[in-house]
């Protein structure tokens, strides 16, 4: 079992990331106020909520010799003590919210503008995180427990 240690959102593409202590999460809109969470007409919401492991961010920073804040990765959730399942369809519960892993969150070329080599440092073994869709809505907060939902 892990813990939610970071929540971030951005209101529009390339907007600064806003750190939060808690946020509502909906099936229709993902994290409240995050532009990427809204399911477009005919869409499947594969990228509603993104998450990564603190240990992976720390490893990337160690490789590059940087101490860049995790939210610069532009993912929504930072998890500690939890190994994100690399199996699409797996459900993860954070507090009362359930998210379904959909795909790996591949690091984009924008990572290179943050630090040379960052895209490559986030590429192996899903180190850049995972994308998910909301299956059970609710409110999440820093300190919430994170676990795989057993089927």
Coordinates of N, CA and C in Angstrom, one line a residue:
X1 N 0.8 -1.2 0.0 CA 0.0 0.0 0.0 C 0.9 1.2 0.0
X2 N 0.5 2.2 -0.8 CA 1.3 3.5 -0.9 C 0.4 4.6 -0.4
X3 N 1.0 5.8 -0.7 CA 0.3 7.1 -0.2 C 0.4 8.1 -1.3
X4 N -0.6 8.9 -1.4 CA -0.7 10.1 -2.3 C 0.1 11.2 -1.7
X5 N 1.2 11.7 -2.3 CA 2.0 12.7 -1.8 C 2.0 14.0 -2.6
X6 N 1.4 14.0 -3.8 CA 1.3 15.2 -4.6 C 0.1 15.2 -5.5
X7 N -0.5 16.4 -5.6 CA -1.6 16.6 -6.6 C -1.3 17.9 -7.3
X8 N -1.4 17.8 -8.7 CA -1.2 19.0 -9.5 C -2.1 19.0 -10.7
X9 N -2.5 20.2 -11.1 CA -3.3 20.3 -12.3 C -2.9 21.6 -13.1
X10 N -3.4 21.6 -14.3 CA -3.1 22.8 -15.2 C -4.4 23.1 -15.9
X11 N -4.7 24.4 -16.0 CA -6.0 24.8 -16.5 C -6.1 24.8 -18.0
X12 N -5.0 24.9 -18.7 CA -4.9 24.9 -20.2 C -3.5 24.4 -20.6
X13 N -3.4 24.0 -21.9 CA -2.1 23.5 -22.3 C -1.0 24.5 -22.0
X14 N 0.1 24.0 -21.6 CA 1.3 24.8 -21.2 C 1.2 25.7 -20.1
X15 N 0.0 25.6 -19.4 CA -0.2 26.5 -18.2 C 0.7 26.0 -17.1
X16 N 1.0 26.9 -16.1 CA 1.8 26.4 -15.0 C 1.0 25.4 -14.2
X17 N 1.7 24.5 -13.6 CA 1.1 23.5 -12.7 C 0.7 24.1 -11.4
X18 N -0.5 23.8 -10.9 CA -1.0 24.3 -9.6 C -1.0 23.1 -8.7
X19 N -0.3 23.3 -7.5 CA -0.3 22.2 -6.5 C -1.5 22.4 -5.6
X20 N -2.1 21.2 -5.2 CA -3.3 21.2 -4.4 C -3.1 20.3 -3.2
X21 N -3.9 20.5 -2.2 CA -3.9 19.6 -1.1 C -5.0 18.5 -1.2
X22 N -6.1 18.9 -2.0 CA -7.2 18.0 -2.2 C -7.9 18.5 -3.5
X23 N -8.7 17.5 -4.1 CA -9.4 17.9 -5.3 C -10.5 16.9 -5.5
X24 N -11.6 17.4 -6.1 CA -12.7 16.5 -6.6 C -12.3 15.8 -7.9
X25 N -12.7 14.6 -8.1 CA -12.4 13.8 -9.3 C -13.7 13.3 -9.8
X26 N -14.0 13.5 -11.1 CA -15.3 13.1 -11.7 C -15.0 12.2 -12.9
X27 N -16.0 11.4 -13.2 CA -15.9 10.5 -14.4 C -15.9 11.3 -15.7
X28 N -16.6 12.5 -15.7 CA -16.7 13.3 -16.9 C -15.5 14.2 -17.0
X29 N -14.9 14.6 -15.9 CA -13.9 15.7 -16.0 C -12.5 15.4 -15.4
X30 N -12.3 14.2 -14.8 CA -11.1 14.0 -14.2 C -10.9 14.9 -13.0
X31 N -9.7 15.4 -12.8 CA -9.4 16.3 -11.7 C -10.1 17.6 -11.9
X32 N -10.9 18.1 -11.0 CA -11.6 19.4 -11.2 C -10.5 20.5 -11.5
X33 N -10.8 21.2 -12.6 CA -9.9 22.3 -13.0 C -8.7 21.9 -13.9
X34 N -8.6 20.6 -14.2 CA -7.5 20.2 -15.1 C -8.0 20.0 -16.5
X35 N -7.5 20.7 -17.4 CA -8.0 20.7 -18.8 C -8.0 19.3 -19.4
X36 N -7.0 18.5 -19.1 CA -6.9 17.2 -19.8 C -7.9 16.2 -19.4
X37 N -8.5 16.4 -18.2 CA -9.4 15.4 -17.7 C -10.8 15.2 -18.4
X38 N -11.2 16.3 -19.1 CA -12.5 16.2 -19.7 C -12.6 15.2 -20.8
X39 N -13.6 14.3 -20.8 CA -13.7 13.3 -21.9 C -14.4 14.0 -23.1
X40 N -13.7 14.0 -24.2 CA -14.2 14.7 -25.4 C -15.4 13.8 -26.0
X41 N -16.3 14.4 -26.7 CA -17.4 13.6 -27.3 C -16.8 12.5 -28.2
X42 N -17.3 11.3 -27.9 CA -16.8 10.1 -28.6 C -15.5 9.6 -28.1
X43 N -14.9 10.3 -27.1 CA -13.6 9.9 -26.6 C -13.7 8.8 -25.5
X44 N -12.6 8.3 -25.1 CA -12.6 7.2 -24.1 C -12.0 7.6 -22.8
X45 N -11.4 8.9 -22.8 CA -10.8 9.3 -21.5 C -9.6 8.6 -21.1
X46 N -8.8 8.2 -22.0 CA -7.6 7.4 -21.7 C -6.5 8.1 -20.9
X47 N -6.6 9.5 -21.0 CA -5.5 10.3 -20.3 C -6.1 11.2 -19.3
X48 N -7.2 10.8 -18.7 CA -7.9 11.7 -17.7 C -7.1 12.1 -16.5
X49 N -6.4 11.2 -15.9 CA -5.6 11.4 -14.8 C -4.2 10.7 -15.0
X50 N -3.2 11.4 -14.8 CA -1.8 10.9 -14.9 C -1.2 10.8 -13.6
X51 N -0.3 9.8 -13.4 CA 0.3 9.5 -12.1 C 1.7 9.0 -12.3
X52 N 2.6 9.2 -11.3 CA 3.9 8.7 -11.4 C 4.4 8.3 -10.0
X53 N 5.4 7.5 -9.9 CA 6.0 7.1 -8.6 C 7.1 8.1 -8.2
X54 N 7.1 8.5 -6.9 CA 8.2 9.4 -6.4 C 9.5 8.8 -6.7
X55 N 9.7 7.5 -6.4 CA 11.0 6.8 -6.6 C 11.5 6.9 -8.0
X56 N 10.6 6.9 -9.0 CA 11.0 7.0 -10.4 C 11.5 8.5 -10.7
X57 N 10.8 9.5 -10.2 CA 11.2 10.8 -10.4 C 12.6 11.1 -9.7
X58 N 12.7 10.6 -8.5 CA 14.0 10.7 -7.8 C 15.1 10.0 -8.5
X59 N 14.8 8.9 -9.1 CA 15.9 8.2 -9.9 C 16.3 9.0 -11.1
X60 N 15.3 9.5 -11.8 CA 15.6 10.4 -13.0 C 16.4 11.6 -12.6
X61 N 16.1 12.2 -11.5 CA 16.8 13.4 -11.0 C 18.2 13.0 -10.6
X62 N 18.4 11.8 -10.0 CA 19.7 11.3 -9.6 C 20.6 11.1 -10.8
X63 N 20.0 10.5 -11.9 CA 20.8 10.2 -13.1 C 21.3 11.5 -13.7
X64 N 20.4 12.6 -13.7 CA 20.7 13.8 -14.3 C 21.5 14.8 -13.4
X65 N 21.5 14.5 -12.1 CA 22.1 15.5 -11.2 C 21.3 16.7 -11.0
X66 N 20.0 16.6 -11.0 CA 19.1 17.8 -10.8 C 18.2 17.6 -9.6
X67 N 17.6 18.7 -9.2 CA 16.6 18.6 -8.1 C 15.4 19.4 -8.6
X68 N 14.8 19.0 -9.6 CA 13.6 19.7 -10.2 C 12.4 19.2 -9.5
X69 N 11.4 20.1 -9.3 CA 10.2 19.8 -8.6 C 9.4 18.8 -9.5
X70 N 8.8 17.8 -8.8 CA 8.1 16.7 -9.5 C 7.0 17.2 -10.5
X71 N 6.3 18.3 -10.1 CA 5.2 18.8 -11.0 C 5.6 19.2 -12.3
X72 N 6.9 19.5 -12.5 CA 7.4 19.9 -13.8 C 7.3 18.7 -14.8
X73 N 7.1 17.5 -14.3 CA 6.8 16.4 -15.2 C 5.4 16.5 -15.8
X74 N 4.6 17.3 -15.2 CA 3.3 17.7 -15.7 C 2.3 16.5 -15.5
X75 N 2.5 15.6 -14.5 CA 1.5 14.6 -14.2 C 0.7 15.1 -13.1
X76 N -0.5 14.5 -12.9 CA -1.4 15.0 -11.9 C -1.1 14.5 -10.5
X77 N -0.7 13.2 -10.3 CA -0.5 12.6 -9.0 C 0.9 12.0 -8.8
X78 N 1.4 12.3 -7.6 CA 2.7 11.7 -7.2 C 2.4 10.7 -6.1
X79 N 2.9 9.5 -6.3 CA 2.6 8.4 -5.4 C 3.9 7.9 -4.7
X80 N 3.8 7.6 -3.5 CA 5.0 7.2 -2.7 C 4.7 5.8 -2.1
X81 N 5.7 4.9 -2.2 CA 5.6 3.6 -1.7 C 4.6 2.7 -2.4
X82 N 4.4 3.0 -3.7 CA 3.5 2.2 -4.5 C 4.0 2.0 -5.9
X83 N 4.0 0.8 -6.3 CA 4.5 0.4 -7.7 C 3.3 0.4 -8.6
X84 N 3.2 1.4 -9.5 CA 2.1 1.5 -10.4 C 2.1 0.2 -11.3
X85 N 1.0 -0.5 -11.4 CA 0.9 -1.7 -12.2 C 1.0 -1.3 -13.7
X86 N 1.9 -2.0 -14.4 CA 2.1 -1.7 -15.8 C 1.2 -2.6 -16.7
X87 N 0.0 -2.8 -16.2 CA -1.0 -3.6 -16.9 C -2.3 -2.8 -17.1
X88 N -2.5 -2.4 -18.4 CA -3.8 -1.7 -18.7 C -5.0 -2.5 -18.2
X89 N -6.0 -1.8 -17.6 CA -7.2 -2.4 -17.1 C -7.1 -2.6 -15.6
X90 N -5.9 -2.5 -15.0 CA -5.8 -2.6 -13.6 C -6.4 -1.4 -12.9
X91 N -7.1 -1.6 -11.8 CA -7.7 -0.5 -11.1 C -6.9 -0.2 -9.9
X92 N -6.7 1.1 -9.7 CA -6.0 1.7 -8.5 C -7.0 2.5 -7.7
X93 N -7.0 2.3 -6.4 CA -7.9 3.1 -5.5 C -7.0 4.1 -4.8
X94 N -7.4 5.4 -4.8 CA -6.7 6.4 -4.1 C -7.8 7.1 -3.2
X95 N -7.8 6.9 -1.9 CA -8.9 7.3 -1.1 C -10.1 6.5 -1.6
X96 N -11.2 7.2 -1.9 CA -12.4 6.6 -2.4 C -12.5 6.5 -3.9
X97 N -11.6 7.2 -4.6 CA -11.6 7.2 -6.1 C -10.9 6.0 -6.6
X98 N -11.5 5.5 -7.7 CA -10.9 4.4 -8.5 C -10.5 4.8 -9.9
X99 N -9.3 4.5 -10.3 CA -8.8 4.9 -11.6 C -8.4 3.6 -12.3
X100 N -8.6 3.5 -13.6 CA -8.2 2.4 -14.4 C -7.0 2.7 -15.2
X101 N -5.9 2.0 -15.0 CA -4.7 2.2 -15.8 C -5.0 2.0 -17.3
X102 N -4.7 2.9 -18.2 CA -5.0 2.7 -19.6 C -3.7 2.5 -20.5
X103 N -2.7 3.4 -20.3 CA -1.5 3.3 -21.1 C -0.3 3.9 -20.3
X104 N 0.9 3.6 -20.7 CA 2.0 4.3 -20.2 C 2.0 5.8 -20.5
X105 N 2.4 6.6 -19.6 CA 2.5 8.0 -19.8 C 3.9 8.3 -20.4
X106 N 4.0 8.2 -21.7 CA 5.3 8.5 -22.4 C 5.8 9.9 -22.2
X107 N 7.0 10.1 -21.8 CA 7.5 11.5 -21.7 C 7.6 12.1 -23.1
X108 N 7.2 13.4 -23.1 CA 7.2 14.1 -24.4 C 8.5 14.9 -24.6
X109 N 8.7 15.5 -25.7 CA 9.9 16.2 -26.0 C 10.0 17.5 -25.1
X110 N 8.9 17.9 -24.6 CA 8.9 19.1 -23.7 C 9.8 18.8 -22.5
X111 N 10.0 17.6 -22.1 CA 10.9 17.2 -21.0 C 12.3 17.7 -21.2
X112 N 12.7 17.8 -22.5 CA 14.1 18.2 -22.8 C 14.2 19.7 -22.6
X113 N 13.1 20.5 -22.6 CA 13.2 21.9 -22.3 C 13.4 22.1 -20.8
X114 N 13.0 21.2 -20.0 CA 13.2 21.3 -18.6 C 14.6 20.9 -18.2
X115 N 15.1 19.8 -18.8 CA 16.5 19.4 -18.5 C 17.0 18.5 -19.6
X116 N 18.1 18.7 -20.1 CA 18.7 17.9 -21.2 C 18.8 16.5 -20.6
X117 N 18.3 15.5 -21.4 CA 18.3 14.1 -21.0 C 17.1 13.6 -20.2
X118 N 16.2 14.5 -19.8 CA 15.1 14.1 -18.9 C 14.2 13.2 -19.6
X119 N 13.9 13.4 -20.9 CA 13.0 12.5 -21.6 C 13.6 11.1 -21.6
X120 N 14.8 10.9 -21.9 CA 15.5 9.6 -21.9 C 15.5 9.0 -20.5
X121 N 15.7 9.8 -19.4 CA 15.7 9.3 -18.1 C 14.3 8.8 -17.6
X122 N 13.3 9.3 -18.2 CA 11.9 8.9 -17.9 C 11.4 7.8 -18.7
X123 N 12.1 7.4 -19.7 CA 11.6 6.4 -20.7 C 11.6 5.0 -20.2
X124 N 12.6 4.4 -19.6 CA 12.6 3.0 -19.3 C 11.6 2.6 -18.2
X125 N 11.0 1.4 -18.4 CA 10.2 0.8 -17.4 C 9.0 1.6 -16.8
X126 N 8.4 2.4 -17.7 CA 7.2 3.2 -17.3 C 7.6 4.3 -16.3
X127 N 8.9 4.7 -16.3 CA 9.3 5.6 -15.3 C 8.6 7.0 -15.4
X128 N 8.1 7.3 -16.6 CA 7.3 8.5 -16.8 C 5.9 8.5 -16.2
X129 N 5.5 7.3 -15.8 CA 4.2 7.2 -15.1 C 3.2 6.5 -16.0
X130 N 1.9 6.6 -15.6 CA 0.8 5.9 -16.2 C -0.4 6.9 -16.4
X131 N -1.1 6.7 -17.4 CA -2.4 7.4 -17.7 C -3.5 6.5 -17.2
X132 N -4.6 7.2 -16.8 CA -5.8 6.4 -16.3 C -7.1 7.1 -16.6
X133 N -8.2 6.4 -16.5 CA -9.5 7.0 -16.6 C -10.2 6.8 -15.3
X134 N -11.1 7.7 -15.0 CA -11.8 7.6 -13.7 C -13.0 6.6 -13.8
X135 N -13.0 5.7 -12.9 CA -14.1 4.7 -12.9 C -15.1 5.0 -11.7
X136 N -14.5 5.4 -10.6 CA -15.3 5.8 -9.4 C -14.9 7.2 -8.9
X137 N -15.9 8.1 -9.0 CA -15.5 9.5 -8.6 C -15.4 9.7 -7.1
X138 N -14.9 10.9 -6.7 CA -14.9 11.2 -5.3 C -13.9 12.3 -5.1
X139 N -13.4 12.5 -3.9 CA -12.4 13.5 -3.5 C -11.2 12.8 -3.0
X140 N -10.0 13.3 -3.5 CA -8.7 12.8 -3.0 C -8.0 13.9 -2.3
X141 N -7.1 13.5 -1.4 CA -6.3 14.4 -0.7 C -4.9 13.9 -0.4
X142 N -4.0 14.8 -0.2 CA -2.6 14.4 0.2 C -2.8 13.5 1.4
X143 N -2.1 12.4 1.5 CA -2.1 11.4 2.6 C -3.0 10.3 2.4
X144 N -3.9 10.3 1.3 CA -4.8 9.2 1.0 C -3.9 8.0 0.7
X145 N -4.5 6.8 1.1 CA -3.8 5.5 0.8 C -4.1 5.2 -0.6
X146 N -3.1 4.5 -1.2 CA -3.1 4.0 -2.6 C -2.9 2.5 -2.6
X147 N -3.8 1.8 -3.4 CA -3.7 0.4 -3.5 C -4.3 -0.1 -4.8
X148 N -4.0 -1.3 -5.1 CA -4.6 -2.0 -6.3 C -5.9 -2.5 -5.8
X149 N -7.0 -2.4 -6.6 CA -8.3 -2.9 -6.3 C -8.3 -4.4 -6.8
X150 N -8.5 -5.2 -5.8 CA -8.6 -6.7 -6.1 C -9.9 -7.0 -6.8
X151 N -9.8 -7.8 -7.9 CA -11.1 -8.1 -8.6 C -11.6 -9.4 -8.1

